[in-house]
Short mmCIF file of C-alpha atoms and ligand atoms in Angstrom, two decimals:
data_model
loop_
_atom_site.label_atom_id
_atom_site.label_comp_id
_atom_site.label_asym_id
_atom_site.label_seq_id
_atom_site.Cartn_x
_atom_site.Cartn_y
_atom_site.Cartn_z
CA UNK A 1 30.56 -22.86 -1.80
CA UNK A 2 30.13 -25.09 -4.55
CA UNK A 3 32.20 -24.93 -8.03
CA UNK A 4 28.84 -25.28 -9.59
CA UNK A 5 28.17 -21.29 -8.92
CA UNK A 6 29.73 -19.19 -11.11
CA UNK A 7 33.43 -17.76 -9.97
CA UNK A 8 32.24 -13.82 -9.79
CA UNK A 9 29.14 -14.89 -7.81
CA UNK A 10 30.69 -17.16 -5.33
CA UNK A 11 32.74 -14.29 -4.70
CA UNK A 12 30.50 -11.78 -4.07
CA UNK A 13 28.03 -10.26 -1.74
CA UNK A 14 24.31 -9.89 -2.35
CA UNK A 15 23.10 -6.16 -2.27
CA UNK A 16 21.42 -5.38 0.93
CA UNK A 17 17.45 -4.02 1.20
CA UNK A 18 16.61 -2.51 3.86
CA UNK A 19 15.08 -3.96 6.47
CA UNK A 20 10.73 -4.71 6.05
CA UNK A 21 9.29 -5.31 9.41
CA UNK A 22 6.24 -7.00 9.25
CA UNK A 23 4.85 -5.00 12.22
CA UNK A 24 2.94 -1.83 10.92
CA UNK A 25 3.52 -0.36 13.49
CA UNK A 26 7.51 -0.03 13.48
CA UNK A 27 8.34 4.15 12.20
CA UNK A 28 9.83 3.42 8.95
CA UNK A 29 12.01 5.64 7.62
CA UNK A 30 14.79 3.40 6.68
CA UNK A 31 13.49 2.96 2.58
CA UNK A 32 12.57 6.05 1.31
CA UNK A 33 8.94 5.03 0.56
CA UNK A 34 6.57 7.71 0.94
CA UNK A 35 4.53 7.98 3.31
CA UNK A 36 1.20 9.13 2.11
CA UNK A 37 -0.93 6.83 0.07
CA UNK A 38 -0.82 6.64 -3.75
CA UNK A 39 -3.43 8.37 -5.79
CA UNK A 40 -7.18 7.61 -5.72
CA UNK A 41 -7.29 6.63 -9.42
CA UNK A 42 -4.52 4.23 -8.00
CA UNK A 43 -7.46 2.37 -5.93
CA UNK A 44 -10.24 2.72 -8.64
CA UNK A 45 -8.30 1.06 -11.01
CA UNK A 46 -7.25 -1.92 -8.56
CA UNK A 47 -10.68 -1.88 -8.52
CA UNK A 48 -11.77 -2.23 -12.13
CA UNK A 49 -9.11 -4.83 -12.48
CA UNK A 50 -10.80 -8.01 -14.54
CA UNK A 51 -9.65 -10.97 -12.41
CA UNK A 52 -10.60 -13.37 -15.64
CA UNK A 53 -7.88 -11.39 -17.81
CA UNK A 54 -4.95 -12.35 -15.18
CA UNK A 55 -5.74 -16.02 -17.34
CA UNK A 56 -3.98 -14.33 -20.37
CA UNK A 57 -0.18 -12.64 -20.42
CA UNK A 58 -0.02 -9.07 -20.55
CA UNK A 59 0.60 -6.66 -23.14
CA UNK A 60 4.97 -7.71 -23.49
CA UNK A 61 5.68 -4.24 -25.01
CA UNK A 62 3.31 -1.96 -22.80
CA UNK A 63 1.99 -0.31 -25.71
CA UNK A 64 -0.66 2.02 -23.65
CA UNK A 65 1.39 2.46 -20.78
CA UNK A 66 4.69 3.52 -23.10
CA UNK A 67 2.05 6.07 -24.77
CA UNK A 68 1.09 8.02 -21.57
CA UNK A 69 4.64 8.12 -20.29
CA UNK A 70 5.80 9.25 -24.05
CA UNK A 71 2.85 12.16 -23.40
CA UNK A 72 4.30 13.04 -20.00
CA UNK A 73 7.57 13.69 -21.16
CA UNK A 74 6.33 14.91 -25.07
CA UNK A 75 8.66 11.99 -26.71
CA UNK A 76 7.66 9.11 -28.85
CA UNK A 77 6.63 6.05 -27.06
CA UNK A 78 10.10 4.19 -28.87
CA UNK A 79 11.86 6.10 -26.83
CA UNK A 80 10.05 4.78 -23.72
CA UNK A 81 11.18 1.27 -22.06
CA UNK A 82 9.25 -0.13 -18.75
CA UNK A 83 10.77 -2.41 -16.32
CA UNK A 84 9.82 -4.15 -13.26
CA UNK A 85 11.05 -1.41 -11.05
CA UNK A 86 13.99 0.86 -12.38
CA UNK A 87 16.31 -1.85 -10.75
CA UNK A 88 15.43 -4.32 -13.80
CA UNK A 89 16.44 -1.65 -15.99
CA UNK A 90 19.74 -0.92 -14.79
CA UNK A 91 20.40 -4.76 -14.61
CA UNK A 92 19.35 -5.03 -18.16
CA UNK A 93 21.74 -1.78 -19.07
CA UNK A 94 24.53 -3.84 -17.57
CA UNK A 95 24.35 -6.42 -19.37
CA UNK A 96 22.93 -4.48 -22.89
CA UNK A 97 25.74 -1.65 -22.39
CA UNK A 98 28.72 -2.78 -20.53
CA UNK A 99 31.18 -5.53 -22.45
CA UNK A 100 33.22 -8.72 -21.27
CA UNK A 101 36.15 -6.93 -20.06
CA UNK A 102 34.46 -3.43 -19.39
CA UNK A 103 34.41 -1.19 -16.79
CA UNK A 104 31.09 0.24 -15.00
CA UNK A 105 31.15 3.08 -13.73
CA UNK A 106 29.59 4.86 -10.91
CA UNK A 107 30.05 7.57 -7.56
CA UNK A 108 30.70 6.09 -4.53
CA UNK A 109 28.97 6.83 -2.20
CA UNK A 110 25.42 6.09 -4.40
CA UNK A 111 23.02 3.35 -5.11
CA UNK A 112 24.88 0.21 -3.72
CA UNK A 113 22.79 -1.88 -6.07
CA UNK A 114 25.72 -0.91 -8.47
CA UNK A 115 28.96 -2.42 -7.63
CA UNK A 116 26.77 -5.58 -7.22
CA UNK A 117 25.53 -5.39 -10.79
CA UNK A 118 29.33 -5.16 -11.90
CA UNK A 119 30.08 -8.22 -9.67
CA UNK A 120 27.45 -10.05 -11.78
CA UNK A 121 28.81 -9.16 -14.71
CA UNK A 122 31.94 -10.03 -13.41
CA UNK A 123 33.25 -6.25 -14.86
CA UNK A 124 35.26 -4.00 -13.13
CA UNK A 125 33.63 -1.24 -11.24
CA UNK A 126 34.96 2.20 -11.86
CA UNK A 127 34.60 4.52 -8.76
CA UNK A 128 34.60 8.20 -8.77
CA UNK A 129 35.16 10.07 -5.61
CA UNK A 130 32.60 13.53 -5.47
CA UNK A 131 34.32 16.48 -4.13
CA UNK A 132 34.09 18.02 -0.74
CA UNK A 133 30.55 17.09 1.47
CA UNK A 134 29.81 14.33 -1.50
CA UNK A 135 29.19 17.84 -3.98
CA UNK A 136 29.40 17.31 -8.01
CA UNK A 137 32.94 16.87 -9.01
CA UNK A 138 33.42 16.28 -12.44
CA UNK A 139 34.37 12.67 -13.52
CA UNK A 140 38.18 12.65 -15.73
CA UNK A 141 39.42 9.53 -17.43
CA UNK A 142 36.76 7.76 -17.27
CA UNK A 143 36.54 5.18 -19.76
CA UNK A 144 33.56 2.67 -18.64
CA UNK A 145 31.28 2.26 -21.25
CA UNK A 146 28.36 2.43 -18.73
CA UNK A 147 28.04 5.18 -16.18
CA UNK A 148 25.19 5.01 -13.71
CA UNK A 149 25.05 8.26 -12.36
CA UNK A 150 21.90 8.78 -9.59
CA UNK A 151 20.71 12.33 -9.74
CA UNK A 152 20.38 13.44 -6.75
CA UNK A 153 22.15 11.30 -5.40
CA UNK A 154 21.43 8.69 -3.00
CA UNK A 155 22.17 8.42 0.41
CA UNK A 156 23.67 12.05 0.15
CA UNK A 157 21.00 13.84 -1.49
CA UNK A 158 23.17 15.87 -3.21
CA UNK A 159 21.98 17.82 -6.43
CA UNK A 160 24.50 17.67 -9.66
CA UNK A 161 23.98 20.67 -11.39
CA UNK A 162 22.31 20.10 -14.54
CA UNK A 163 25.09 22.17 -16.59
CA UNK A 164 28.35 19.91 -15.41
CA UNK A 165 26.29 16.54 -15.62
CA UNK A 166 25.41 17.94 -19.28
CA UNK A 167 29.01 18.92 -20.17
CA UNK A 168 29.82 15.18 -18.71
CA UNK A 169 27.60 13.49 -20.63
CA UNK A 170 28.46 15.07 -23.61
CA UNK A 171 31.62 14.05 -23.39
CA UNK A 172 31.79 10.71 -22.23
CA UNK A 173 31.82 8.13 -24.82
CA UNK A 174 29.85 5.57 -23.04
CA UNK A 175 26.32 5.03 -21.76
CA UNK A 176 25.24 7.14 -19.02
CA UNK A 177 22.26 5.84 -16.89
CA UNK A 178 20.75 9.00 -15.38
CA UNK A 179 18.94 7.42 -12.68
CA UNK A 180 16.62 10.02 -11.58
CA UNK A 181 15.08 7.96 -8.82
CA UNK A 182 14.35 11.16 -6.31
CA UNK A 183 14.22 14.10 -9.31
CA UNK A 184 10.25 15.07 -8.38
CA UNK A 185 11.49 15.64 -4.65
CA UNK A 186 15.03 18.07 -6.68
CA UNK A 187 14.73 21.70 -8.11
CA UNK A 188 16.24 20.21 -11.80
CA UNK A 189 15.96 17.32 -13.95
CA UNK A 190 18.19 16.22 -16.52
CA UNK A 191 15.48 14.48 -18.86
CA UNK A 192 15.86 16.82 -21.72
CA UNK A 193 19.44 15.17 -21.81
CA UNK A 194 18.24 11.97 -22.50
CA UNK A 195 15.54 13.33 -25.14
CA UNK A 196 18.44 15.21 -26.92
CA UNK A 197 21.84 12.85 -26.61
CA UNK A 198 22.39 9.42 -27.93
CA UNK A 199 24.47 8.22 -25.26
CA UNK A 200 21.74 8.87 -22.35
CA UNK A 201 18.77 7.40 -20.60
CA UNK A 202 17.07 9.06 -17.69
CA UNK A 203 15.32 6.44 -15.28
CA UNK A 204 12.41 6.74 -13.21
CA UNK A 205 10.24 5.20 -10.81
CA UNK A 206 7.08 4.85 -9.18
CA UNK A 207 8.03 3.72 -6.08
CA UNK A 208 8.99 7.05 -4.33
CA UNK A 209 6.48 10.32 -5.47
CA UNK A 210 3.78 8.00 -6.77
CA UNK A 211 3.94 6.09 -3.47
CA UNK A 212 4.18 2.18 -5.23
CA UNK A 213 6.98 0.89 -4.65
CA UNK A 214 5.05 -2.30 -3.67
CA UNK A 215 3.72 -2.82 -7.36
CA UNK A 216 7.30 -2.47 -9.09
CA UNK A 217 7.37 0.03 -12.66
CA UNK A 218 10.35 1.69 -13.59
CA UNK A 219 10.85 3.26 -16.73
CA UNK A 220 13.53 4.90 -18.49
CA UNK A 221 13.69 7.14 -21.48
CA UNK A 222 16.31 7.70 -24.26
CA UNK A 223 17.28 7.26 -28.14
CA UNK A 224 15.29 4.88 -29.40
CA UNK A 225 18.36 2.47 -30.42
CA UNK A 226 19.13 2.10 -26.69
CA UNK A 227 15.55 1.19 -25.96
CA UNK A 228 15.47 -1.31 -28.71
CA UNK A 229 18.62 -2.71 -27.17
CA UNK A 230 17.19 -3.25 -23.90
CA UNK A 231 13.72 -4.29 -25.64
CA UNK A 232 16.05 -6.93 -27.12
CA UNK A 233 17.15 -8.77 -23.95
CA UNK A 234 14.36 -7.90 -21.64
CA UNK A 235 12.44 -10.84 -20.19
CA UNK A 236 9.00 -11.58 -22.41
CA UNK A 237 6.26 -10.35 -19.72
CA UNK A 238 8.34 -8.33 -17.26
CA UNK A 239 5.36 -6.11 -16.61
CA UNK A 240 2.43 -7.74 -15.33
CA UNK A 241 -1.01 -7.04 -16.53
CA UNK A 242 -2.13 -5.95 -12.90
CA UNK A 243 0.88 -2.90 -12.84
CA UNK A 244 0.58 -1.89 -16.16
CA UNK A 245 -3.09 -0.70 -15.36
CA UNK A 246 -2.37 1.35 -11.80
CA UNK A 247 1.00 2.58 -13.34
CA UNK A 248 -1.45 4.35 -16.36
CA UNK A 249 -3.66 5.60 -13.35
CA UNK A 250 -0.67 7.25 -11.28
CA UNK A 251 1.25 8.74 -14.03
CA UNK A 252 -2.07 10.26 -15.09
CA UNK A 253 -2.77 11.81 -12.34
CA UNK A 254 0.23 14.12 -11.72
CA UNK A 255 -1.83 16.85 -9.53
CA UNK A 256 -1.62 14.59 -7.21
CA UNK A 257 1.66 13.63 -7.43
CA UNK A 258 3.37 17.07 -7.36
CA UNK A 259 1.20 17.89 -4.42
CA UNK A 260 2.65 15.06 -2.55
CA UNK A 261 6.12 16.03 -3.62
CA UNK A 262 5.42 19.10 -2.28
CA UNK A 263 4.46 18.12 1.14
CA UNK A 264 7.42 15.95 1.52
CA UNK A 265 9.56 18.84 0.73
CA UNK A 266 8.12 20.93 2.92
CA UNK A 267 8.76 18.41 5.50
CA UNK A 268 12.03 17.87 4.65
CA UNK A 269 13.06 20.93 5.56
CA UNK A 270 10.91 21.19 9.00
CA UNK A 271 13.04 17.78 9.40
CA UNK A 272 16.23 19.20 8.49
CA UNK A 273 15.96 22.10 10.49
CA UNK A 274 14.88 20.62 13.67
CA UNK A 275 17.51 17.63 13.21
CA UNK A 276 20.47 20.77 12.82
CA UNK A 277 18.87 22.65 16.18
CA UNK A 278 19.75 18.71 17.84
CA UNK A 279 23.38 19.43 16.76
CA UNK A 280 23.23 17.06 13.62
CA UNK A 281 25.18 18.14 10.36
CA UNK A 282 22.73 17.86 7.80
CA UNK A 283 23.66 17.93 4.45
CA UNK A 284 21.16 20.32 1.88
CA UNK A 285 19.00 17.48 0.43
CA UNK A 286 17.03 17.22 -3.21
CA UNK A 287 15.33 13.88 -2.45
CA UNK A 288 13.03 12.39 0.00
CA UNK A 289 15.18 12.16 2.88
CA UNK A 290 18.44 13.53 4.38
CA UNK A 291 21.80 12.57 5.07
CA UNK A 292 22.64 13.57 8.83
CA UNK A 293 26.00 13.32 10.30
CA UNK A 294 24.76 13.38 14.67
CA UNK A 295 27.22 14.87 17.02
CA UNK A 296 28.18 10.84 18.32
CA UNK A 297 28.42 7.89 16.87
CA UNK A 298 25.46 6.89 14.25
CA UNK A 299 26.01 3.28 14.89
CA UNK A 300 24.62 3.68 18.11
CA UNK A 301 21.96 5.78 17.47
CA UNK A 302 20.76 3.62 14.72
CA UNK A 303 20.72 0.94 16.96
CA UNK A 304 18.96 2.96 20.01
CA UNK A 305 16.45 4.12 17.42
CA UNK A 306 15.95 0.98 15.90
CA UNK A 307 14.77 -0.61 19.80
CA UNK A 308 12.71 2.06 20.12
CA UNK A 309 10.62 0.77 17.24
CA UNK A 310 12.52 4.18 14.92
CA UNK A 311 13.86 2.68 11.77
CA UNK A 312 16.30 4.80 9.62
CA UNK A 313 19.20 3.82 7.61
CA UNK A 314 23.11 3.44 8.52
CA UNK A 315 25.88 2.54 6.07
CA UNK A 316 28.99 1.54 7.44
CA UNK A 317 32.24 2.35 5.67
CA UNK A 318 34.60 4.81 5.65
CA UNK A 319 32.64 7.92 4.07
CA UNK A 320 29.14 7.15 5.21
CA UNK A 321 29.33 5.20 8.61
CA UNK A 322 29.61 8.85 10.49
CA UNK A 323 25.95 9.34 8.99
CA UNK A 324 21.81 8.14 9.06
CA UNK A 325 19.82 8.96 6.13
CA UNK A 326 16.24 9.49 7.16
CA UNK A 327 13.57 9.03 4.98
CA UNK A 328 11.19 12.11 5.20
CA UNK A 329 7.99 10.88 7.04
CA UNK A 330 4.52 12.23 7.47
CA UNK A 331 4.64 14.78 10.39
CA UNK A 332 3.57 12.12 13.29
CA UNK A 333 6.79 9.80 12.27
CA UNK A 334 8.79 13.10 12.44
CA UNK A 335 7.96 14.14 15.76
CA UNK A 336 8.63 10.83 17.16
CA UNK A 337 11.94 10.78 15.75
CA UNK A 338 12.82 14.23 16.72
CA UNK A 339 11.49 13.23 20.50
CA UNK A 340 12.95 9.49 20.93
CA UNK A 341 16.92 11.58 20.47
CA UNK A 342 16.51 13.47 23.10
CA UNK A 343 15.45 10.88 24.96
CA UNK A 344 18.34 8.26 23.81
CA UNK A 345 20.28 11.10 24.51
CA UNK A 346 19.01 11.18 28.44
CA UNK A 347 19.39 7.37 28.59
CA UNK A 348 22.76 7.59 28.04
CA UNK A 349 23.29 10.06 30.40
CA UNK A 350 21.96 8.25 32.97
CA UNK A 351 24.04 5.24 31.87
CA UNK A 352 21.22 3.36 30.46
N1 LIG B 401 17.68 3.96 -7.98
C1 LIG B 401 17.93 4.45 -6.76
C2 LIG B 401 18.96 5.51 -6.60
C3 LIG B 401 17.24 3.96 -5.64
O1 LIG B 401 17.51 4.43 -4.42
C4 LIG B 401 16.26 2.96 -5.82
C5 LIG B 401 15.48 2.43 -4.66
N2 LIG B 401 16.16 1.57 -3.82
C6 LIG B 401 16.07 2.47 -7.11
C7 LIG B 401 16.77 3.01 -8.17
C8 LIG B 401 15.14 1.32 -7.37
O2 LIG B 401 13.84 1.68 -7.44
P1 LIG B 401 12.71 0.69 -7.92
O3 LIG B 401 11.81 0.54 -6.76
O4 LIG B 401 12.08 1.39 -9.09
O5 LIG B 401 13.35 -0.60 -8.34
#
């Protein structure tokens, strides 16, 4: 590739989204988007949306949206930042938090969007192992100054206890990123952290329990001198006009949201269950899907699924290539998954 590209860039590899099929009717549970539609407010206020305004830029600093998430979460709205989905953010905290010859620093498995954010930086990434079935294990001699830490965690699911990420955080002398991505789906949050300490933000987005992850709002919360940091370096308009107005709707309307959350849960563990009685390991889960070890190879069951019009998510490697992670559907995408193995199953009995 050419020398005009930047060393660290040339040399990497892009992260990876999963796959979007144009075809509605493919089953997808491969991006833990949620399956039931966002609130009605959502739709009232694409509704009331002024099509003459979208002449003029939008508010840069999201004054009224910063002021209903700083209600939601009893803060001041300096403590609130919004991004264009919470993967601006944790670019911009790369590049606000992490220096020249820095480490970042994150659990592997998580979020593979991170080790590609090091790359850009051209930083070192730092990875911490969890202990045994990808459980909390507490991170020692770690001296990134940015730790992006997803809570639960993501593909596993898993659920750090609030206590030991506390005692972490408290003594870690970096930034820690608290990406709380799947917390309404998880029995704890750690958002008081990030209201209390002056070393922590807790992210969050709209795109999985207020079903908009086609519209793009993050936000994250913390001591106001981090959010003036990122406020610093963020792009001038990186909210647009049109997702500033349905974000106010959603987070308004949490009834709705917790409702939802509460459904999916439900499901989740009709999912789990069922998925176990096939003979899958399933690991306990705090987020909108699972992470399900089958009794033969997941490759091939991703792929089986994946012609039958089923799509779920496979990570090769070493740790996570023995497992799918299944996004936690609305009961008709369920049952189809939970029929089509059985009936890979017979195909490949039958040498199919
Ligand atoms: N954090 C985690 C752990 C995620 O899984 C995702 C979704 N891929 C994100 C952040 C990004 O979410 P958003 O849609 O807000 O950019």
């Amino acid at each position: 590739m050419s020398a005009l590209i930047r060393n660290c860039i040339r040399k990497m590899s892009a992260y990876v989204p999963g796959e979007q099929p144009a075809d509605p009717a493919v089953i997808k549970l491969n991006t833990n988007e949620n399956p039931y539609p966002p609130s009605p407010a959502v739709m009232k206020a694409l509704q009331k949306i002024d099509g003459d305004m979208l002449r003029r830029y939008p508010d840069p600093e999201c004054k009224e949206l910063r002021a209903v998430i700083a209600r939601l979460h009893k803060c001041s709205a300096e403590n609130v930042f919004v991004g264009n989905g919470s993967d601006e953010i944790l670019a911009l905290c790369s590049r606000a938090f992490a220096e020249d010859n820095d480490q970042i620093a994150f659990f592997e498995p998580s979020y593979s969007l991170y080790p590609v954010l090091a790359r850009i930086r051209n930083v070192r990434s730092r990875i911490i192992r969890p202990g045994k079935n990808f459980q909390w294990r507490m991170p020692v001699d770690c001296k990134a100054g940015l730790f992006y830490m997803t809570n639960p965690n993501a593909p596993t699911g898993a659920l750090y206890p609030g206590q030991e990420v506390a005692r972490f955080c408290r003594r870690f002398a970096g930034v820690v990123v608290l990406d709380e991505a799947y917390v309404d789906f998880a029995r704890e949050n750690c958002m008081h952290l990030a209201l209390k300490l002056k070393n922590i933000l807790a992210l969050r987005t709209l795109s999985k329990s207020y079903s908009l992850a086609g519209l793009r709002v993050g936000y994250a919360v913390g001591a106001r001198e981090l959010v003036a940091a990122l406020f610093k370096i963020k792009d001038s308009y990186n909210v647009d006009r049109i997702s500033q107005a349905l974000a106010m709707a959603a987070l308004k309307d949490q009834a709705y949201m917790r409702a939802n959350a509460r459904r999916i849960i439900a499901s989740r563990r009709r999912l789990s269950g069922s998925l176990a009685a096939l003979g899958f390991t399933v690991l306990p889960s705090d987020a909108n899907f699972v992470f399900a070890k089958p009794s033969g190879s997941a490759a091939t069951l991703y792929r089986r699924l994946r012609a039958r019009n089923i799509l779920v998510r496979h990570f090769a490697g070493r740790k996570t290539g023995d497992f799918l992670r299944i996004t936690v559907g609305t009961d008709r995408q369920i049952n189809a998954l939970l029929k089509a193995i059985p009936a890979i199953r017979g195909d490949k009995e039958r040498g199919e």
